[in-house]
């Protein structure tokens, strides 16, 4: 017997976000509620995105998920939490419709496939994009229209910030049920068109301490983390919001660097200590400060998440010169031509004065593996073209073209 057509198939994309006021530490592990608010910049999906297809059909006998072509365990707790939450919201919505009989979609199983257009191992906030995309896609396939912060958060805290484009704050909230712990947009992606982002990929090695375990250890042992959450972050959230609204780059840049440094200080204050920065990360930090000192102005900022890769913020008129400084200090390995990915950056000479000011001997080639040049971008998108679906009509991954 020919199988029925799937009830629904939806494909969406979602972006990576980079926090400039960091989230580190949960006050409730189960609901994924943070000990402080955070603020992030959404990166453009032309360079970094997750694409997810969800299909529901009466023919499916179980929920299944494929990540980057490999089938994964659908029973993992965070995934289950997202599915449970979406189905609960869908049920709630149906019940509100004067007790319609439960639509068949709710009794159906779902198949999900997800791919990243960047290496997952490179430590580029893939879980945030992944869970935001999952929440957004499942919401479309199940007809859920409410705020999805809670669903995305169940998968990965920072994922709720990837539900919006531009500049996004995740309000920590105060309620124990987490209903007020939601993401909201501070400014749209069109707000600061000159802002550019460079991701310096340092290593793709798996980190010694994962974020979840690291946060738990910091919350339990770092007095500095508690001080940060209670006495530092609230004022920084207000100041960062002001810098963004006024497009005050030096203010934005300095606060971004200070907050990254304080986050890594709380990791060192954790017992036993956690260190996410590598020797190359530290060289990048010195490079940025010397570059700014040479110009007598804060033209470039770095921020690091729980890993050694640097995310650099600058304005479009400074990109070319800074990329030249990176190339000088970290000569490309054998991939010279593939060193710079993403947005086009015209080659620029490095002045003798700047070269002297950097006062850095070039490292052995390959310290920085490559650079991704990108900019601020929009939130999740629905792809209308059925060709974009990652799953075929049978609900199985399409063979790679």
Coordinates of C-alpha atoms in Angstrom, one line a residue:
X1 CA 0.0 0.0 0.0
X2 CA 1.4 3.4 -1.0
X3 CA 2.3 5.4 2.1
X4 CA 0.3 8.6 2.7
X5 CA 1.7 12.0 2.0
X6 CA 3.3 13.5 5.1
X7 CA 0.9 15.7 7.1
X8 CA 3.4 18.5 7.1
X9 CA 7.0 19.2 6.2
X10 CA 8.8 22.4 7.1
X11 CA 12.4 23.6 6.6
X12 CA 13.9 26.6 8.4
X13 CA 17.3 28.1 9.1
X14 CA 18.6 29.8 12.2
X15 CA 21.6 31.9 13.0
X16 CA 24.6 31.6 15.4
X17 CA 24.8 34.4 18.1
X18 CA 27.8 35.7 20.0
X19 CA 27.4 37.1 23.5
X20 CA 29.0 40.4 24.3
X21 CA 27.6 40.3 27.9
X22 CA 28.2 36.6 28.8
X23 CA 25.8 34.0 30.1
X24 CA 27.7 31.7 32.5
X25 CA 25.8 29.8 35.2
X26 CA 22.3 28.5 35.8
X27 CA 20.1 29.1 38.9
X28 CA 17.9 26.3 37.7
X29 CA 19.4 23.4 35.8
X30 CA 16.2 21.8 34.8
X31 CA 14.5 24.9 33.4
X32 CA 17.8 26.3 32.2
X33 CA 17.4 29.6 34.0
X34 CA 20.5 31.9 34.1
X35 CA 22.0 33.6 37.1
X36 CA 22.4 36.8 35.1
X37 CA 21.0 38.4 31.9
X38 CA 23.1 38.4 28.7
X39 CA 23.3 40.3 25.4
X40 CA 24.3 39.0 22.0
X41 CA 24.8 39.8 18.4
X42 CA 23.2 37.6 15.8
X43 CA 25.6 36.6 13.0
X44 CA 24.5 36.5 9.3
X45 CA 23.2 33.2 8.0
X46 CA 25.0 33.6 4.6
X47 CA 28.1 32.6 6.6
X48 CA 26.9 30.5 9.6
X49 CA 23.6 28.8 9.9
X50 CA 21.8 25.6 10.9
X51 CA 19.1 24.3 8.5
X52 CA 16.5 22.0 9.9
X53 CA 13.6 20.0 8.3
X54 CA 10.8 18.5 10.4
X55 CA 8.3 16.1 8.9
X56 CA 5.2 14.6 10.6
X57 CA 3.4 11.6 9.2
X58 CA 0.9 8.9 10.3
X59 CA 3.4 6.4 8.8
X60 CA 6.2 7.1 11.3
X61 CA 6.4 4.7 14.2
X62 CA 8.9 6.7 16.3
X63 CA 10.5 10.1 16.6
X64 CA 13.9 10.1 14.8
X65 CA 16.6 12.7 14.3
X66 CA 19.7 13.1 12.0
X67 CA 22.4 15.6 12.6
X68 CA 24.8 16.4 9.7
X69 CA 23.8 13.1 8.0
X70 CA 24.2 10.8 11.0
X71 CA 21.3 9.4 13.0
X72 CA 21.5 10.5 16.7
X73 CA 19.8 9.3 19.8
X74 CA 16.4 10.9 19.9
X75 CA 16.1 10.0 23.6
X76 CA 18.7 12.6 24.8
X77 CA 17.2 14.7 27.5
X78 CA 17.5 18.1 26.0
X79 CA 16.0 17.0 22.7
X80 CA 13.1 15.3 24.6
X81 CA 12.5 18.5 26.6
X82 CA 12.1 20.5 23.3
X83 CA 9.8 18.0 21.8
X84 CA 7.7 17.7 25.0
X85 CA 7.4 21.5 25.3
X86 CA 6.4 22.1 21.7
X87 CA 3.7 19.3 21.9
X88 CA 2.5 20.7 25.1
X89 CA 2.1 24.2 23.6
X90 CA 0.4 22.7 20.5
X91 CA -2.1 20.8 22.7
X92 CA -2.7 24.0 24.8
X93 CA -3.4 25.9 21.6
X94 CA -5.9 23.2 20.3
X95 CA -7.7 23.1 23.6
X96 CA -8.2 26.8 23.4
X97 CA -10.1 26.2 20.1
X98 CA -13.3 25.3 21.8
X99 CA -12.3 21.7 22.4
X100 CA -11.7 20.6 18.8
X101 CA -10.8 16.9 18.7
X102 CA -7.0 16.6 18.9
X103 CA -5.7 17.0 15.4
X104 CA -3.9 14.0 14.0
X105 CA -0.6 15.9 13.9
X106 CA -0.3 15.6 17.7
X107 CA -0.6 11.9 17.8
X108 CA 2.0 11.6 14.9
X109 CA 5.7 11.0 15.3
X110 CA 8.2 13.5 13.8
X111 CA 11.4 13.0 11.8
X112 CA 14.0 15.8 12.0
X113 CA 17.1 16.4 10.0
X114 CA 19.6 19.2 10.8
X115 CA 22.8 20.4 9.1
X116 CA 25.3 23.2 9.8
X117 CA 27.1 25.0 7.0
X118 CA 30.1 25.3 9.3
X119 CA 32.2 22.7 11.1
X120 CA 30.4 21.7 14.3
X121 CA 33.7 20.9 16.0
X122 CA 35.1 24.4 15.4
X123 CA 33.4 25.6 18.6
X124 CA 31.2 28.1 16.9
X125 CA 28.1 28.1 19.1
X126 CA 26.5 25.4 17.1
X127 CA 24.2 24.3 19.9
X128 CA 22.5 27.8 20.0
X129 CA 21.8 27.8 16.3
X130 CA 20.8 24.1 16.4
X131 CA 18.2 24.3 19.2
X132 CA 16.8 27.7 18.0
X133 CA 16.3 26.1 14.6
X134 CA 14.8 23.0 16.1
X135 CA 12.3 25.0 18.2
X136 CA 11.4 27.3 15.3
X137 CA 10.9 24.4 12.8
X138 CA 8.9 22.3 15.2
X139 CA 6.7 25.3 16.1
X140 CA 5.9 25.8 12.4
X141 CA 5.2 22.1 11.8
X142 CA 2.9 21.9 14.9
X143 CA 1.3 25.3 14.4
X144 CA 2.6 26.8 17.6
X145 CA 2.7 30.6 17.6
X146 CA 3.7 31.5 21.1
X147 CA 7.1 32.8 22.3
X148 CA 9.6 30.1 21.8
X149 CA 12.3 31.3 24.3
X150 CA 11.2 28.6 26.7
X151 CA 11.4 25.8 24.1
X152 CA 14.8 26.8 22.7
X153 CA 16.2 27.3 26.2
X154 CA 15.4 23.7 27.1
X155 CA 17.9 22.7 24.5
X156 CA 20.6 25.2 25.1
X157 CA 20.3 28.4 27.2
X158 CA 21.9 30.7 24.6
X159 CA 19.6 29.3 21.9
X160 CA 16.8 31.6 22.9
X161 CA 18.9 34.5 21.7
X162 CA 19.2 33.0 18.2
X163 CA 15.4 33.3 17.8
X164 CA 15.9 37.0 16.8
X165 CA 18.1 38.9 14.5
X166 CA 20.3 42.0 15.3
X167 CA 21.1 42.6 18.9
X168 CA 19.3 40.5 21.5
X169 CA 19.0 40.4 25.2
X170 CA 18.1 37.3 27.3
X171 CA 16.4 38.7 30.4
X172 CA 17.2 36.4 33.3
X173 CA 13.7 36.8 34.8
X174 CA 12.8 36.4 38.4
X175 CA 9.9 33.9 38.5
X176 CA 10.7 30.3 39.6
X177 CA 8.8 28.9 36.7
X178 CA 11.0 30.8 34.2
X179 CA 8.1 32.3 32.3
X180 CA 9.8 35.7 32.4
X181 CA 13.2 34.4 31.3
X182 CA 12.9 35.3 27.7
X183 CA 14.8 36.7 24.8
X184 CA 13.9 40.0 23.1
X185 CA 15.4 42.2 20.4
X186 CA 17.3 45.3 21.5
X187 CA 17.9 46.6 17.9
X188 CA 17.3 45.0 14.5
X189 CA 20.0 43.8 12.1
X190 CA 19.7 47.0 10.0
X191 CA 20.5 49.2 13.0
X192 CA 24.3 49.3 12.7
X193 CA 25.2 48.5 9.1
X194 CA 29.0 49.3 9.4
X195 CA 29.5 46.7 12.1
X196 CA 31.6 43.7 11.0
X197 CA 32.5 40.4 12.7
X198 CA 35.6 38.3 12.1
X199 CA 35.8 34.8 13.6
X200 CA 39.4 33.6 14.1
X201 CA 39.2 29.8 14.2
X202 CA 42.1 28.7 16.3
X203 CA 41.5 25.0 16.8
X204 CA 38.8 22.5 16.4
X205 CA 39.9 20.3 19.2
X206 CA 37.2 19.1 21.7
X207 CA 37.4 21.2 24.8
X208 CA 38.5 19.6 28.1
X209 CA 35.6 21.0 30.0
X210 CA 32.2 21.3 28.3
X211 CA 30.1 24.4 29.0
X212 CA 27.4 22.6 31.0
X213 CA 29.9 21.0 33.4
X214 CA 32.0 24.2 33.5
X215 CA 29.0 26.4 34.5
X216 CA 28.0 24.0 37.2
X217 CA 31.5 24.0 38.7
X218 CA 31.7 27.8 38.5
X219 CA 28.3 28.3 40.2
X220 CA 29.3 25.9 43.0
X221 CA 32.8 27.2 43.7
X222 CA 33.4 30.7 42.3
X223 CA 32.7 33.7 44.6
X224 CA 33.8 35.9 41.7
X225 CA 31.0 34.5 39.6
X226 CA 28.3 35.4 42.2
X227 CA 29.8 38.9 42.5
X228 CA 29.7 39.3 38.7
X229 CA 26.1 38.2 38.4
X230 CA 24.8 40.4 41.2
X231 CA 27.0 43.5 41.2
X232 CA 28.5 43.8 37.7
X233 CA 26.2 42.5 35.0
X234 CA 23.1 44.6 35.6
X235 CA 24.9 47.9 35.0
X236 CA 26.8 46.4 32.1
X237 CA 23.5 45.3 30.4
X238 CA 22.3 48.9 30.6
X239 CA 25.6 50.3 29.3
X240 CA 25.8 47.8 26.5
X241 CA 22.3 48.6 25.4
X242 CA 23.1 52.3 25.4
X243 CA 26.3 51.7 23.3
X244 CA 24.3 49.7 20.7
X245 CA 21.5 52.2 20.5
X246 CA 23.9 55.1 20.1
X247 CA 26.2 53.1 17.8
X248 CA 29.1 54.0 20.1
X249 CA 31.8 51.7 18.9
X250 CA 34.6 52.5 21.3
X251 CA 32.2 52.0 24.3
X252 CA 30.7 48.8 22.8
X253 CA 34.2 47.5 22.0
X254 CA 35.8 48.2 25.5
X255 CA 32.8 46.7 27.3
X256 CA 32.8 43.6 25.1
X257 CA 36.5 43.0 25.9
X258 CA 36.1 43.6 29.6
X259 CA 33.1 41.3 29.9
X260 CA 34.9 38.5 28.0
X261 CA 37.9 38.9 30.3
X262 CA 35.7 38.8 33.4
X263 CA 34.0 35.7 32.2
X264 CA 37.4 33.9 31.7
X265 CA 38.4 35.3 35.1
X266 CA 35.5 33.5 36.7
X267 CA 36.6 30.3 35.0
X268 CA 40.0 30.7 36.6
X269 CA 38.3 31.4 39.9
X270 CA 36.4 28.1 39.6
X271 CA 37.9 25.3 41.7
X272 CA 39.6 23.3 40.1
X273 CA 40.3 26.1 37.6
X274 CA 39.0 26.0 34.0
X275 CA 41.0 27.6 31.2
X276 CA 39.4 27.9 27.7
X277 CA 42.0 30.2 26.2
X278 CA 45.0 28.9 24.4
X279 CA 48.4 30.5 23.8
X280 CA 47.2 31.6 20.4
X281 CA 44.1 33.2 22.0
X282 CA 46.4 35.2 24.2
X283 CA 48.4 36.4 21.3
X284 CA 45.2 37.6 19.6
X285 CA 44.3 39.5 22.7
X286 CA 47.8 41.2 22.7
X287 CA 47.5 41.9 18.9
X288 CA 44.1 43.7 19.4
X289 CA 45.4 45.9 22.3
X290 CA 48.6 46.8 20.3
X291 CA 46.5 47.5 17.2
X292 CA 44.2 49.9 19.2
X293 CA 47.2 51.5 21.0
X294 CA 48.9 52.2 17.6
X295 CA 45.7 54.0 16.4
X296 CA 45.2 55.8 19.7
X297 CA 41.6 54.6 19.5
X298 CA 39.5 51.5 20.2
X299 CA 39.0 50.2 16.6
X300 CA 38.8 46.5 17.3
X301 CA 37.4 44.3 20.1
X302 CA 37.7 40.6 20.9
X303 CA 35.4 38.3 22.8
X304 CA 35.9 34.5 23.6
X305 CA 33.3 32.0 24.5
X306 CA 34.1 28.7 26.2
X307 CA 36.8 27.9 23.8
X308 CA 40.0 29.4 22.1
X309 CA 38.4 30.9 19.0
X310 CA 38.3 34.7 18.9
X311 CA 35.4 36.7 17.7
X312 CA 36.4 40.1 16.6
X313 CA 34.1 43.1 16.2
X314 CA 35.2 46.1 14.2
X315 CA 33.8 48.6 11.7
X316 CA 33.9 48.1 7.9
X317 CA 36.6 50.7 7.4
X318 CA 39.0 48.8 9.7
X319 CA 38.5 45.2 8.5
X320 CA 41.1 45.1 5.8
X321 CA 43.9 46.6 7.9
X322 CA 43.1 44.3 10.8
X323 CA 43.0 41.2 8.6
X324 CA 46.5 42.2 7.3
X325 CA 47.7 42.4 10.9
X326 CA 46.4 38.9 11.6
X327 CA 48.0 37.6 8.4
X328 CA 51.3 39.1 9.5
X329 CA 51.2 37.8 13.1
X330 CA 49.6 34.4 12.2
X331 CA 50.9 33.4 8.7
X332 CA 48.4 31.1 7.0
X333 CA 49.3 27.4 6.8
X334 CA 49.2 25.6 3.5
X335 CA 45.7 27.0 2.9
X336 CA 46.8 30.5 2.0
X337 CA 44.1 31.0 -0.6
X338 CA 41.3 29.6 1.7
X339 CA 42.5 31.5 4.8
X340 CA 39.7 34.1 4.5
X341 CA 36.1 32.9 4.1
X342 CA 32.8 34.7 4.0
X343 CA 32.5 38.4 3.1
X344 CA 35.0 39.7 0.6
X345 CA 37.9 41.7 2.2
X346 CA 40.1 43.7 -0.1
X347 CA 43.8 43.0 0.5
X348 CA 45.5 45.9 2.4
X349 CA 49.1 46.6 3.0
X350 CA 50.5 46.6 6.5
X351 CA 52.3 49.9 7.2
X352 CA 55.9 49.6 8.6
X353 CA 54.7 51.7 11.6
X354 CA 51.9 49.3 12.5
X355 CA 54.2 46.3 11.9
X356 CA 56.7 47.8 14.4
X357 CA 53.9 48.7 16.9
X358 CA 52.6 45.1 16.8
X359 CA 56.1 44.0 17.9
X360 CA 55.2 40.4 17.4
X361 CA 57.3 37.7 15.7
X362 CA 55.1 35.8 13.4
X363 CA 54.1 32.4 14.8
X364 CA 54.6 29.1 13.1
X365 CA 52.1 29.0 10.2
X366 CA 48.6 27.7 11.0
X367 CA 48.1 29.2 14.5
X368 CA 44.9 30.8 13.2
X369 CA 43.4 28.1 10.9
X370 CA 41.2 30.5 9.0
X371 CA 39.0 33.6 9.3
X372 CA 35.3 33.9 8.7
X373 CA 34.3 37.4 7.8
X374 CA 30.6 38.1 8.5
X375 CA 28.2 40.8 9.8
X376 CA 25.0 41.2 11.8
X377 CA 22.1 39.2 10.4
X378 CA 18.4 38.4 10.7
X379 CA 16.6 35.8 12.9
X380 CA 15.3 32.4 11.7
X381 CA 13.8 32.0 8.2
X382 CA 11.4 29.6 6.6
X383 CA 12.5 28.1 3.3
X384 CA 9.5 27.8 1.0
X385 CA 11.2 25.8 -1.7
X386 CA 10.4 22.1 -1.2
X387 CA 13.8 21.3 -2.8
X388 CA 15.3 22.7 0.4
X389 CA 13.9 19.9 2.5
X390 CA 16.6 17.6 4.0
X391 CA 14.1 14.7 4.3
X392 CA 12.4 13.1 1.4
X393 CA 8.7 12.2 1.1
X394 CA 9.5 8.9 2.9
X395 CA 10.8 10.9 5.9
X396 CA 14.4 9.7 5.4
X397 CA 17.4 11.9 4.6
X398 CA 17.7 12.7 1.0
X399 CA 20.8 11.2 -0.6
X400 CA 23.6 13.8 -0.8
X401 CA 23.5 15.3 -4.3

